[in-house]
XYZ file of C-alpha atoms in Angstrom:
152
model
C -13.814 -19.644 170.337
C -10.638 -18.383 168.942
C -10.164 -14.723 168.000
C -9.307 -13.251 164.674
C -8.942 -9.846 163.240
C -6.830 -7.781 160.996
C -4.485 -5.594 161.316
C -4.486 -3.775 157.899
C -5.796 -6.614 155.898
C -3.546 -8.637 158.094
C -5.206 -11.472 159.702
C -3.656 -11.949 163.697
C -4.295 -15.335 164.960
C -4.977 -14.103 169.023
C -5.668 -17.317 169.956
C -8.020 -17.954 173.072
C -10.633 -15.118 173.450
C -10.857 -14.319 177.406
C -12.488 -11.119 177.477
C -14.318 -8.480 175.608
C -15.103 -4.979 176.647
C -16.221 -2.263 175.477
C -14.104 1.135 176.596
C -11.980 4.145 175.386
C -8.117 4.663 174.813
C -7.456 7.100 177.064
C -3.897 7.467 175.866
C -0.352 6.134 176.492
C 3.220 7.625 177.896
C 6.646 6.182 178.534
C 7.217 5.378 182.512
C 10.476 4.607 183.991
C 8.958 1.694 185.974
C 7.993 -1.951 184.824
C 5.201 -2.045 188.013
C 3.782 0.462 190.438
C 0.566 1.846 191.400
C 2.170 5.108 191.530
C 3.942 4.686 188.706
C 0.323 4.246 186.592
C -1.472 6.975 189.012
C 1.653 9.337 187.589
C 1.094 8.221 183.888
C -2.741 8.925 184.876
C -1.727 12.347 185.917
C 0.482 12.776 182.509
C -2.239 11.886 180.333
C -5.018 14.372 182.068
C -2.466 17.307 181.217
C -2.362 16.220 177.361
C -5.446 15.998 177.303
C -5.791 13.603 174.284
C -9.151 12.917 172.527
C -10.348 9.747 173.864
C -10.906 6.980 171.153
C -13.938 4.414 171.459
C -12.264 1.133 171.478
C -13.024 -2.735 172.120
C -10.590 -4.222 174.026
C -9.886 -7.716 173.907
C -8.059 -9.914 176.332
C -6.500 -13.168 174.585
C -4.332 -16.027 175.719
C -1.805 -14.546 173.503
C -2.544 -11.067 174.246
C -4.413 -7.418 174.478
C -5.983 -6.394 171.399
C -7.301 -2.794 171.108
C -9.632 -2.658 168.256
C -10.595 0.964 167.075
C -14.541 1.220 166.978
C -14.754 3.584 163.885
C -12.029 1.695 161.704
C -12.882 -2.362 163.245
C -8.746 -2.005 162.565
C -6.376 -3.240 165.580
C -5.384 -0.258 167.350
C -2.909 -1.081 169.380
C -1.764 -5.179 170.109
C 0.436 -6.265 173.192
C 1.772 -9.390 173.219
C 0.720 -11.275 177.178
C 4.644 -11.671 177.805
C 4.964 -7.774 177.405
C 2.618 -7.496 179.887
C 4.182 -6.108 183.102
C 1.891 -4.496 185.375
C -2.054 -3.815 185.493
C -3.445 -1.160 187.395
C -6.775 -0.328 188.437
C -6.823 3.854 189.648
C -7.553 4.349 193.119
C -9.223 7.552 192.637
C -11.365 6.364 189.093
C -12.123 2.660 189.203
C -13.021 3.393 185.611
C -9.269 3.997 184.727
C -7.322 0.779 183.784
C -3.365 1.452 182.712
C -1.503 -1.753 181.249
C 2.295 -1.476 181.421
C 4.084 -3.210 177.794
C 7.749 -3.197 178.207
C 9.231 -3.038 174.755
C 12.569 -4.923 175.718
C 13.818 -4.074 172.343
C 13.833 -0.444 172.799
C 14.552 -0.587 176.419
C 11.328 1.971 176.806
C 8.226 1.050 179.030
C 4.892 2.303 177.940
C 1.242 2.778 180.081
C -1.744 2.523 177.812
C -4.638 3.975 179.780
C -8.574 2.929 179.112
C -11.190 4.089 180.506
C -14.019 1.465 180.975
C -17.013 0.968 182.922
C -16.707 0.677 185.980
C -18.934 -2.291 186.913
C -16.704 -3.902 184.519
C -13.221 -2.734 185.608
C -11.911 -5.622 187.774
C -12.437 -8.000 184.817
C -9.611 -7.122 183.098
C -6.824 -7.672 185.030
C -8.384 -10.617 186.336
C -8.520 -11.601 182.363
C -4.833 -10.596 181.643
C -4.133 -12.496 184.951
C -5.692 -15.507 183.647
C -3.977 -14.938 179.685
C -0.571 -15.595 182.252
C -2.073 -18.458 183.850
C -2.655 -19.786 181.149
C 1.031 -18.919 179.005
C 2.540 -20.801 182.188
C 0.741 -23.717 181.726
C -1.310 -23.466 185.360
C -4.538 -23.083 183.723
C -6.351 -24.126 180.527
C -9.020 -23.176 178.357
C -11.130 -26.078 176.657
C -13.357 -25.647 173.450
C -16.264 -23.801 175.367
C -14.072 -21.203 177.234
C -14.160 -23.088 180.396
C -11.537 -22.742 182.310
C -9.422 -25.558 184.236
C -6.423 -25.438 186.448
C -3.810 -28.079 185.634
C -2.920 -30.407 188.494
């Protein structure tokens, strides 16, 4: 099943649908870091000190990827394409707390957008953005059902 949605009456082709999950945007910050578990556990830190209302999102993981859909609107939120995708942290201290680096080459400025999520369901998305690279690398595919296959 592919995935679809707009993006202000814009339709985004997201391709492969890997994940869905409900959670909340806790908020994102510029780091100075592509990767780091301290790096994300500092942007954490950052974010509890702004102390931005928390939006109720669906994120969506995609072979071409991360789509954060605002729950009130149905309107993308946020979109990162899988190749901007540098890092994925899980917090040590709240398994609920998920920060996904996006380097914006571009702009030479690294951003971590923090959810919070439930916990039972934390681990599944990095292990979905893993599998959106696995997949962009050609080491993995995806067949009609969502099954996944590793390439030989």
């Amino acid at each position: 099943m592919g995935g679809r949605s707009s993006k202000e009456g814009v339709s985004v082709d997201k391709g492969q649908l890997l994940l869905q999950l409900q959670g909340k945007w806790v908020g994102s910050v510029p780091v100075k870091s592509i990767s780091g578990g301290d790096v994300a556990a500092q942007a954490v830190q950052r974010l509890k000190e702004i102390r931005l209302k928390e939006i109720s999102v669906m994120i969506q993981v995609a072979t071409k990827g991360v789509y954060v859909i605002n729950n009130a609107t149905g309107d993308i939120f946020k979109e990162v394409a899988i190749e901007d995708v540098s890092f994925v942290s899980q917090d040590t201290s709240q398994q609920s707390i998920i920060s996904i680096f996006e380097n914006y080459k571009e702009l030479r400025v690294i951003a971590s957008h923090t959810f919070r999520v439930p916990s039972k369901n934390a681990p599944e998305l990095p292990l979905a953005i893993n599998r959106a690279f696995a997949i962009n690398a050609g080491k993995e595919e995806v067949d009609a059902e969502g099954k996944r296959r590793r390439k030989k």
